[in-house]
Tab-separated table of C-alpha atoms in Angstrom:
chain	number	residue	atom	x	y	z
W	1	MET	CA	23.181	-0.215	-0.159
W	2	ILE	CA	20.250	2.062	-0.852
W	3	ILE	CA	17.495	0.834	-3.089
W	4	GLN	CA	14.701	2.961	-4.450
W	5	CYS	CA	11.865	1.793	-6.621
W	6	GLU	CA	9.381	4.448	-7.496
W	7	LYS	CA	6.236	3.539	-9.386
W	8	VAL	CA	8.084	0.957	-11.409
W	9	THR	CA	6.060	-0.547	-14.225
W	10	LYS	CA	7.160	-3.454	-16.367
W	11	ILE	CA	5.186	-4.714	-19.313
W	12	LYS	CA	5.833	-8.030	-21.036
W	13	GLN	CA	3.858	-8.956	-24.130
W	14	GLY	CA	1.124	-6.487	-23.365
W	15	THR	CA	0.709	-7.590	-19.744
W	16	SER	CA	1.800	-5.496	-16.779
W	17	ILE	CA	4.092	-7.671	-14.683
W	18	LEU	CA	4.771	-4.835	-12.259
W	19	LYS	CA	2.303	-2.015	-11.685
W	20	GLU	CA	3.657	1.166	-10.128
W	21	PHE	CA	5.725	-0.850	-7.693
W	22	SER	CA	7.402	1.291	-5.037
W	23	TRP	CA	9.821	0.086	-2.380
W	24	GLU	CA	12.622	1.737	-0.491
W	25	ILE	CA	15.402	-0.010	1.368
W	26	SER	CA	17.842	2.198	3.216
W	27	ALA	CA	19.462	-0.153	5.730
W	28	PRO	CA	21.145	-3.541	5.615
W	29	GLY	CA	18.912	-6.444	6.557
W	30	ILE	CA	17.425	-9.697	5.391
W	31	TYR	CA	14.214	-8.871	3.553
W	32	ALA	CA	11.557	-11.439	2.730
W	33	VAL	CA	9.966	-11.085	-0.684
W	34	LEU	CA	6.684	-12.987	-0.657
W	35	GLY	CA	3.875	-13.376	-3.124
W	36	PRO	CA	1.903	-15.978	-5.039
W	37	ASN	CA	3.347	-17.326	-8.270
W	38	GLY	CA	3.131	-14.711	-10.981
W	39	ALA	CA	3.073	-11.813	-8.533
W	40	GLY	CA	6.134	-10.216	-10.136
W	41	LYS	CA	8.739	-11.127	-7.496
W	42	THR	CA	11.326	-12.454	-9.919
W	43	THR	CA	10.830	-9.603	-12.379
W	44	MET	CA	11.200	-7.051	-9.590
W	45	MET	CA	14.420	-8.654	-8.406
W	46	GLN	CA	15.769	-8.964	-11.929
W	47	ILE	CA	15.188	-5.244	-12.338
W	48	LEU	CA	17.129	-4.498	-9.142
W	49	ALA	CA	19.936	-6.742	-10.347
W	50	GLY	CA	20.145	-4.790	-13.596
W	51	LEU	CA	19.051	-7.719	-15.748
W	52	THR	CA	15.811	-6.210	-17.015
W	53	SER	CA	14.784	-2.744	-18.161
W	54	ILE	CA	11.640	-0.994	-16.988
W	55	ASP	CA	8.815	0.653	-18.875
W	56	ALA	CA	8.003	3.415	-16.428
W	57	GLY	CA	9.094	4.704	-13.047
W	58	ILE	CA	12.495	5.032	-11.399
W	59	VAL	CA	14.859	2.360	-10.097
W	60	LYS	CA	18.007	3.334	-8.288
W	61	VAL	CA	20.557	1.134	-6.612
W	62	ASN	CA	22.989	3.282	-4.651
W	63	GLY	CA	21.759	6.265	-6.575
W	64	ALA	CA	22.238	4.879	-10.086
W	65	SER	CA	20.109	2.926	-12.504
W	66	PRO	CA	21.225	-0.699	-12.324
W	67	PHE	CA	20.256	-1.682	-15.866
W	68	GLU	CA	23.394	-2.787	-17.700
W	69	ASN	CA	25.403	-0.601	-15.359
W	70	ARG	CA	28.813	-2.203	-14.981
W	71	LYS	CA	29.858	0.050	-12.148
W	72	ILE	CA	27.109	-1.233	-9.911
W	73	LEU	CA	26.917	-4.835	-10.999
W	74	SER	CA	29.930	-5.879	-8.923
W	75	ASP	CA	27.930	-4.862	-5.859
W	76	ILE	CA	25.024	-7.103	-6.787
W	77	CYS	CA	24.793	-10.866	-6.680
W	78	PHE	CA	21.615	-12.439	-8.026
W	79	ILE	CA	21.046	-16.109	-7.310
W	80	GLN	CA	18.224	-17.572	-9.347
W	81	GLU	CA	16.424	-20.826	-8.991
W	82	SER	CA	18.186	-22.400	-11.954
W	83	ASP	CA	21.821	-21.716	-12.667
W	84	ASN	CA	23.287	-20.035	-15.674
W	85	PHE	CA	26.455	-22.021	-16.009
W	86	LYS	CA	27.344	-24.528	-18.712
W	87	PRO	CA	26.634	-28.036	-17.447
W	88	THR	CA	30.058	-29.223	-18.591
W	89	LEU	CA	31.865	-26.858	-16.212
W	90	THR	CA	33.151	-28.203	-12.928
W	91	VAL	CA	32.328	-26.784	-9.498
W	92	GLY	CA	35.879	-25.438	-9.348
W	93	ASP	CA	35.498	-23.747	-12.761
W	94	VAL	CA	32.339	-21.991	-11.626
W	95	ILE	CA	34.017	-20.651	-8.501
W	96	LYS	CA	36.945	-19.421	-10.633
W	97	ILE	CA	34.527	-17.688	-13.008
W	98	VAL	CA	32.425	-15.880	-10.415
W	99	ARG	CA	35.225	-14.969	-8.009
W	100	PRO	CA	36.682	-11.997	-9.956
W	101	PHE	CA	33.210	-10.417	-10.238
W	102	TYR	CA	32.940	-9.661	-6.568
W	103	PRO	CA	35.499	-7.440	-4.837
W	104	ASP	CA	34.523	-8.756	-1.398
W	105	TRP	CA	34.458	-12.418	-2.414
W	106	GLU	CA	35.366	-14.640	0.539
W	107	GLN	CA	37.298	-17.583	-0.900
W	108	GLU	CA	37.983	-19.257	2.441
W	109	LEU	CA	34.290	-19.331	3.291
W	110	ALA	CA	33.458	-20.658	-0.165
W	111	GLU	CA	35.976	-23.492	0.199
W	112	GLU	CA	34.722	-24.341	3.665
W	113	LEU	CA	31.110	-24.451	2.509
W	114	LEU	CA	31.922	-26.564	-0.565
W	115	GLY	CA	33.390	-29.048	1.896
W	116	GLN	CA	30.437	-28.898	4.262
W	117	PHE	CA	27.974	-29.485	1.449
W	118	GLN	CA	30.120	-32.190	-0.130
W	119	LEU	CA	30.642	-30.471	-3.439
W	120	PRO	CA	33.882	-31.790	-4.948
W	121	LYS	CA	35.595	-29.152	-7.078
W	122	LYS	CA	36.213	-31.615	-9.876
W	123	ARG	CA	32.584	-32.606	-10.204
W	124	ARG	CA	30.841	-31.363	-13.351
W	125	LEU	CA	27.605	-29.441	-12.920
W	126	LYS	CA	25.687	-31.964	-15.001
W	127	GLU	CA	26.661	-34.601	-12.449
W	128	LEU	CA	25.190	-32.654	-9.553
W	129	SER	CA	21.750	-33.347	-8.147
W	130	LYS	CA	19.267	-30.474	-8.086
W	131	GLY	CA	19.865	-29.989	-4.397
W	132	MET	CA	23.625	-29.897	-4.867
W	133	SER	CA	23.350	-27.286	-7.640
W	134	SER	CA	21.144	-25.207	-5.406
W	135	ALA	CA	23.657	-25.502	-2.568
W	136	LEU	CA	26.422	-24.377	-4.932
W	137	ASN	CA	24.346	-21.380	-5.983
W	138	MET	CA	23.636	-20.414	-2.403
W	139	ILE	CA	27.287	-20.766	-1.463
W	140	ILE	CA	28.174	-18.380	-4.295
W	141	GLY	CA	25.544	-15.932	-3.036
W	142	ILE	CA	26.867	-16.019	0.499
W	143	ALA	CA	30.579	-15.958	-0.385
W	144	SER	CA	30.069	-13.053	-2.799
W	145	ARG	CA	29.463	-10.801	0.214
W	146	ALA	CA	27.883	-8.469	-2.351
W	147	ALA	CA	26.326	-5.337	-0.870
W	148	LEU	CA	23.061	-6.434	-2.478
W	149	THR	CA	22.526	-10.178	-2.592
W	150	ILE	CA	19.315	-11.532	-4.021
W	151	PHE	CA	18.140	-15.102	-3.526
W	152	ASP	CA	15.172	-16.051	-5.672
W	153	GLU	CA	13.846	-19.341	-4.285
W	154	PRO	CA	17.362	-20.647	-4.167
W	155	TYR	CA	16.896	-23.944	-2.343
W	156	ILE	CA	15.071	-26.114	-4.925
W	157	GLY	CA	15.889	-29.775	-4.367
W	158	MET	CA	17.804	-29.242	-1.137
W	159	ASP	CA	16.695	-31.523	1.667
W	160	ALA	CA	15.440	-30.212	4.997
W	161	GLY	CA	18.780	-30.631	6.754
W	162	ALA	CA	20.739	-28.879	4.026
W	163	ARG	CA	18.249	-26.014	3.932
W	164	LYS	CA	18.436	-25.537	7.679
W	165	HIS	CA	22.208	-25.563	7.522
W	166	ILE	CA	22.445	-23.017	4.725
W	167	TYR	CA	19.974	-20.683	6.495
W	168	GLN	CA	22.214	-20.841	9.537
W	169	VAL	CA	25.299	-20.045	7.453
W	170	LEU	CA	23.493	-17.153	5.773
W	171	LEU	CA	22.301	-15.688	9.063
W	172	GLU	CA	25.666	-15.950	10.768
W	173	ASP	CA	27.568	-14.515	7.831
W	174	PHE	CA	25.035	-11.686	7.665
W	175	MET	CA	25.610	-10.924	11.355
W	176	GLU	CA	29.345	-10.645	10.808
W	177	HIS	CA	28.992	-8.750	7.544
W	178	PRO	CA	25.651	-6.934	7.461
W	179	ARG	CA	24.462	-6.291	3.942
W	180	THR	CA	21.206	-6.065	2.031
W	181	ILE	CA	19.777	-9.477	1.299
W	182	LEU	CA	16.504	-10.077	-0.529
W	183	PHE	CA	15.106	-13.572	-0.190
W	184	SER	CA	12.020	-14.782	-2.004
W	185	THR	CA	10.507	-17.986	-0.748
W	186	HIS	CA	7.418	-20.141	-0.528
W	187	PHE	CA	8.848	-21.959	2.508
W	188	ILE	CA	7.784	-19.202	4.835
W	189	ASP	CA	7.527	-21.200	8.045
W	190	GLU	CA	11.099	-22.378	7.975
W	191	THR	CA	12.590	-19.024	6.986
W	192	GLU	CA	10.455	-16.631	9.036
W	193	ASN	CA	13.059	-16.133	11.751
W	194	LEU	CA	15.732	-15.093	9.269
W	195	PHE	CA	13.867	-12.011	8.231
W	196	GLU	CA	13.849	-8.518	9.535
W	197	SER	CA	11.203	-7.180	7.173
W	198	VAL	CA	8.671	-8.492	4.739
W	199	CYS	CA	7.441	-7.200	1.398
W	200	ILE	CA	4.403	-8.879	-0.142
W	201	LEU	CA	3.589	-8.616	-3.825
W	202	LYS	CA	0.407	-9.547	-5.539
W	203	GLU	CA	-0.488	-9.176	-9.190
W	204	GLY	CA	2.434	-6.835	-9.788
W	205	GLU	CA	1.726	-4.560	-6.869
W	206	LYS	CA	3.229	-4.196	-3.447
W	207	VAL	CA	0.374	-4.956	-1.090
W	208	PHE	CA	2.183	-5.051	2.249
W	209	GLU	CA	5.487	-4.043	3.780
W	210	GLU	CA	6.567	-4.026	7.408
W	211	LYS	CA	9.194	-4.986	9.941
W	212	ILE	CA	8.399	-8.470	11.205
W	213	SER	CA	8.773	-7.470	14.831
W	214	SER	CA	6.228	-4.680	14.531
W	215	LEU	CA	3.888	-6.898	12.510
W	216	ASN	CA	4.135	-9.508	15.287
W	217	GLU	CA	2.886	-6.968	17.761
W	218	ARG	CA	-0.232	-6.053	15.854
W	219	VAL	CA	-1.440	-9.257	14.308
W	220	LEU	CA	-3.171	-11.624	16.723
W	221	ARG	CA	-5.139	-14.816	16.634
W	222	ILE	CA	-7.879	-14.612	19.227
W	223	ARG	CA	-10.316	-17.225	20.381
W	224	GLY	CA	-13.385	-17.107	22.562
W	225	ALA	CA	-17.115	-16.498	22.539
W	226	ASP	CA	-18.273	-15.098	19.217
W	227	LYS	CA	-19.582	-11.799	20.591
W	228	LYS	CA	-16.470	-11.180	22.671
W	229	VAL	CA	-14.168	-11.907	19.736
W	230	LYS	CA	-16.124	-9.610	17.443
W	231	GLY	CA	-16.180	-6.885	20.057
W	232	TYR	CA	-12.460	-7.096	20.620
W	233	ALA	CA	-11.666	-7.225	16.913
W	234	GLU	CA	-13.731	-4.140	16.165
W	235	SER	CA	-10.846	-1.700	15.904
W	236	GLY	CA	-8.838	-3.990	13.607
W	237	ASP	CA	-9.015	-5.704	10.255
W	238	VAL	CA	-10.383	-9.222	10.544
W	239	LEU	CA	-8.315	-11.270	8.071
W	240	HIS	CA	-9.865	-14.634	8.790
W	241	THR	CA	-12.567	-16.151	10.988
W	242	SER	CA	-13.542	-19.685	11.774
W	243	VAL	CA	-16.130	-21.148	14.087
W	244	PHE	CA	-15.767	-24.453	15.867
W	245	PHE	CA	-17.896	-25.756	18.714
W	246	ASP	CA	-18.860	-22.725	20.727
W	247	ASP	CA	-15.718	-20.774	19.886
W	248	THR	CA	-14.858	-18.222	17.258
W	249	THR	CA	-11.260	-17.835	16.180
W	250	ALA	CA	-10.221	-14.711	14.335
W	251	VAL	CA	-6.953	-13.463	12.881
W	252	VAL	CA	-6.956	-9.723	13.331
W	253	LEU	CA	-4.586	-7.027	12.114
W	254	PHE	CA	-4.752	-3.962	14.342
W	255	PRO	CA	-3.424	-0.488	13.568
W	256	SER	CA	0.095	-0.315	15.017
W	257	ASP	CA	-0.753	2.372	17.546
W	258	ASN	CA	-3.961	0.744	18.669
W	259	VAL	CA	-3.740	-2.854	19.833
W	260	PRO	CA	-6.325	-3.089	22.607
W	261	PRO	CA	-5.386	-5.064	25.734
W	262	VAL	CA	-6.707	-8.602	25.561
W	263	PRO	CA	-9.647	-9.262	27.887
W	264	LYS	CA	-8.992	-12.262	30.098
W	265	ASP	CA	-11.873	-14.277	28.707
W	266	LEU	CA	-10.202	-14.343	25.281
W	267	GLN	CA	-7.226	-16.465	24.372
W	268	THR	CA	-4.512	-15.147	22.090
W	269	GLU	CA	-1.848	-16.753	20.047
W	270	LYS	CA	0.987	-15.606	17.856
W	271	VAL	CA	0.253	-15.599	14.127
W	272	SER	CA	3.108	-16.999	12.062
W	273	LEU	CA	4.329	-15.035	9.074
W	274	GLN	CA	3.064	-17.821	6.831
W	275	ASP	CA	-0.443	-17.690	8.301
W	276	PHE	CA	-0.488	-13.925	8.121
W	277	TYR	CA	0.646	-14.046	4.505
W	278	ILE	CA	-1.982	-16.624	3.547
W	279	HIS	CA	-4.862	-14.863	5.286
W	280	TYR	CA	-3.783	-11.440	4.120
W	281	THR	CA	-3.437	-12.373	0.460
W	282	ASP	CA	-6.533	-14.610	0.570
W	283	ARG	CA	-8.658	-11.879	1.946
W	284	MET	CA	-7.579	-9.634	-0.846
W	285	LYS	CA	-9.187	-12.055	-3.238
W	286	GLU	CA	-12.446	-10.987	-1.713
W	287	GLY	CA	-11.441	-7.390	-2.322
W	288	GLU	CA	-11.840	-6.289	1.254
W	289	VAL	CA	-8.396	-4.998	2.084
W	290	GLN	CA	-7.356	-1.815	0.351
Y	1	MET	CA	5.929	-19.622	33.439
Y	2	ASN	CA	4.316	-22.319	31.354
Y	3	GLY	CA	5.451	-23.579	27.979
Y	4	ALA	CA	2.284	-22.549	26.182
Y	5	PHE	CA	3.112	-18.923	26.831
Y	6	GLN	CA	6.489	-19.347	25.185
Y	7	ASP	CA	5.179	-21.146	22.161
Y	8	GLY	CA	2.408	-18.671	21.605
Y	9	SER	CA	4.402	-15.474	21.845
Y	10	PRO	CA	6.595	-13.664	19.343
Y	11	ILE	CA	10.285	-14.490	19.575
Y	12	PHE	CA	11.347	-11.094	20.847
Y	13	HIS	CA	9.053	-11.704	23.831
Y	14	GLN	CA	10.799	-14.984	24.416
Y	15	VAL	CA	14.192	-13.286	24.384
Y	16	GLU	CA	12.858	-10.694	26.812
Y	17	LYS	CA	11.410	-13.391	29.029
Y	18	ARG	CA	14.501	-15.575	29.005
Y	19	ILE	CA	16.558	-12.696	30.404
Y	20	SER	CA	13.821	-11.639	32.857
Y	21	ASP	CA	13.498	-15.196	34.159
Y	22	ASN	CA	17.192	-15.323	34.902
Y	23	ILE	CA	17.046	-12.034	36.766
Y	24	VAL	CA	13.966	-13.030	38.771
Y	25	SER	CA	15.469	-16.402	39.699
Y	26	GLY	CA	18.668	-14.714	40.821
Y	27	LYS	CA	20.939	-16.347	38.255
Y	28	LEU	CA	21.704	-12.884	36.939
Y	29	THR	CA	22.273	-10.061	39.394
Y	30	THR	CA	23.137	-6.376	39.236
Y	31	ASP	CA	25.984	-5.568	36.826
Y	32	ASP	CA	26.083	-9.086	35.408
Y	33	GLN	CA	26.529	-9.147	31.656
Y	34	VAL	CA	23.776	-10.662	29.526
Y	35	PRO	CA	24.369	-12.341	26.146
Y	36	SER	CA	24.661	-9.934	23.224
Y	37	THR	CA	22.121	-9.442	20.474
Y	38	ASN	CA	24.276	-11.512	18.147
Y	39	GLN	CA	24.662	-14.311	20.677
Y	40	PHE	CA	20.898	-14.501	21.071
Y	41	ALA	CA	20.434	-14.351	17.304
Y	42	LYS	CA	22.944	-17.140	16.814
Y	43	HIS	CA	21.498	-19.328	19.527
Y	44	TYR	CA	17.879	-18.995	18.467
Y	45	GLN	CA	18.735	-18.690	14.755
Y	46	ILE	CA	16.810	-15.469	14.445
Y	47	ASN	CA	17.424	-12.171	12.759
Y	48	PRO	CA	19.562	-9.947	15.023
Y	49	ALA	CA	16.968	-7.168	14.697
Y	50	THR	CA	14.429	-9.452	16.366
Y	51	ALA	CA	16.799	-10.298	19.195
Y	52	ALA	CA	17.667	-6.618	19.583
Y	53	LYS	CA	14.011	-5.766	19.988
Y	54	GLY	CA	13.653	-8.112	22.953
Y	55	ILE	CA	16.760	-6.723	24.595
Y	56	ASN	CA	15.866	-3.105	23.897
Y	57	ARG	CA	12.503	-3.517	25.563
Y	58	LEU	CA	14.353	-4.408	28.745
Y	59	VAL	CA	16.649	-1.416	28.285
Y	60	ASP	CA	13.584	0.824	27.925
Y	61	LYS	CA	12.138	-0.600	31.127
Y	62	GLY	CA	15.346	0.103	33.009
Y	63	ILE	CA	16.068	-3.595	33.532
Y	64	LEU	CA	19.242	-3.597	31.465
Y	65	TYR	CA	21.770	-0.902	30.703
Y	66	LYS	CA	24.162	-0.524	27.827
Y	67	LYS	CA	27.887	-0.012	28.137
Y	68	ARG	CA	29.038	1.261	24.804
Y	69	GLY	CA	31.302	-1.175	23.038
Y	70	VAL	CA	31.158	-3.640	25.922
Y	71	GLY	CA	27.631	-5.007	26.082
Y	72	MET	CA	24.443	-5.214	28.091
Y	73	PHE	CA	24.295	-5.460	31.864
Y	74	VAL	CA	21.677	-5.940	34.551
Y	75	ALA	CA	20.659	-2.596	36.083
Y	76	SER	CA	20.424	-2.178	39.821
Y	77	GLY	CA	16.886	-2.701	41.073
Y	78	ALA	CA	16.079	-4.830	38.021
Y	79	ARG	CA	14.860	-7.792	40.035
Y	80	LYS	CA	12.671	-5.580	42.196
Y	81	LYS	CA	10.988	-4.085	39.136
Y	82	LEU	CA	10.420	-7.436	37.476
Y	83	VAL	CA	9.127	-9.048	40.644
Y	84	ALA	CA	6.685	-6.176	41.220
Y	85	GLU	CA	5.510	-6.461	37.630
Y	86	ARG	CA	4.969	-10.197	37.899
Y	87	GLN	CA	3.312	-10.008	41.287
Y	88	GLN	CA	0.653	-7.840	39.713
Y	89	LEU	CA	0.017	-10.497	37.108
Y	90	PHE	CA	0.187	-13.417	39.519
Y	91	TYR	CA	-3.468	-13.323	40.501
Y	92	GLU	CA	-4.760	-13.020	36.956
Y	93	GLU	CA	-2.387	-15.427	35.297
Y	94	PHE	CA	-2.153	-18.145	37.918
Y	95	ILE	CA	-4.796	-17.919	40.634
Y	96	LEU	CA	-7.800	-17.069	38.470
Y	97	PRO	CA	-7.266	-19.830	35.900
Y	98	MET	CA	-6.670	-22.293	38.727
Y	99	LEU	CA	-9.926	-21.350	40.436
Y	100	GLU	CA	-11.825	-21.523	37.161
Y	101	GLU	CA	-10.507	-25.005	36.483
Y	102	ALA	CA	-11.207	-26.075	40.053
Y	103	GLU	CA	-14.787	-24.899	39.735
Y	104	GLN	CA	-15.274	-26.879	36.526
Y	105	LEU	CA	-13.963	-29.967	38.265
Y	106	ASP	CA	-16.235	-29.481	41.297
Y	107	ILE	CA	-13.252	-28.810	43.528
Y	108	SER	CA	-14.265	-26.319	46.172
Y	109	VAL	CA	-12.156	-23.335	47.171
Y	110	GLU	CA	-11.752	-24.988	50.566
Y	111	GLU	CA	-10.324	-28.083	48.950
Y	112	VAL	CA	-7.954	-25.954	46.873
Y	113	LYS	CA	-6.751	-24.267	50.047
Y	114	LYS	CA	-6.220	-27.652	51.631
Y	115	MET	CA	-4.173	-28.788	48.668
Y	116	ILE	CA	-2.000	-25.708	48.942
Y	117	ASP	CA	-1.498	-26.257	52.669
Y	118	GLY	CA	-1.028	-29.988	52.481
Y	119	GLY	CA	0.733	-30.138	49.163
Y	120	ILE	CA	-1.529	-32.923	47.884
């Protein structure tokens, strides 16, 4: 599944929701879509799923515009936070309705997961808790095996155990059937390991994009004497600093080809994706990162 | 090595280290098969690309070799390479911090030597 967004602009009621947003995905993978509320994540994903038109730019999913394009829609499964099914339908009805949409639908997996998440087929949607509805939505997303599957904060109301379980199912099914999965979340700490790449949006623009493994190699938290830390951090972007006792701690993003070896009088630590995201987007508030 | 190192390092390093540790300790020897990318990904619940990165770093270093369609295996001389690499780091990563701590605690180098000899 090849996705191309080129300078995509979307305006709603006079406000630009997306501003010249560009993103290219050419290989299967699980992609994190991060950004503060109102950054344009949902709009961007709705555009990819063919649910929303654009005002300027180019969007192509497998070479064609997705907007109201029936040919492509069977390759796309978009799971939103709240479901779009009538509350009087039963779980079984919903499965029957969505199944014919997706040529690669995996009924056996769907049945197995309904069992694991204790979703009786006869239960009506209005009788499901929020967490159970979310589980149903995620099961549909996974069982669709759609070449492009989009999860937009899909886990609302699910408890920690259920979330962990569904992440595991998603990851293992992805390994057996690699496809393009976009996943937007605010629970970054618990999902970080699922992702291969991250795309960060802010105020309608893409402000960062990278493979997680290469990001991990160039973002460091370092601690030590103030002068030493500042000296070491010189060739990078300091995203955050704090001083405590006699120590300075800094989160530094180095250019990928230039991460200096760490002197032995400085301590280093891995920076989680969540911390990176927070410091990176926070610092932009101050207008320092371009 | 110590737990702090594991906690503080990216996951692909941990994958790399887990395999290296097994080679250094002798649990894995030449031509032994190591778990696949997907097995690592499943076990650690991480994206297979992350697991692959850890494994590929060992392939690049000549520690592992790939048999197409079969899997990853320990290359001959792998232990030697890893041991040499770690010996170089031994002084900096173990001896120096120990001496620094000893100094802070008013333990003399002589006393440290005694501890090593006597095991107390």
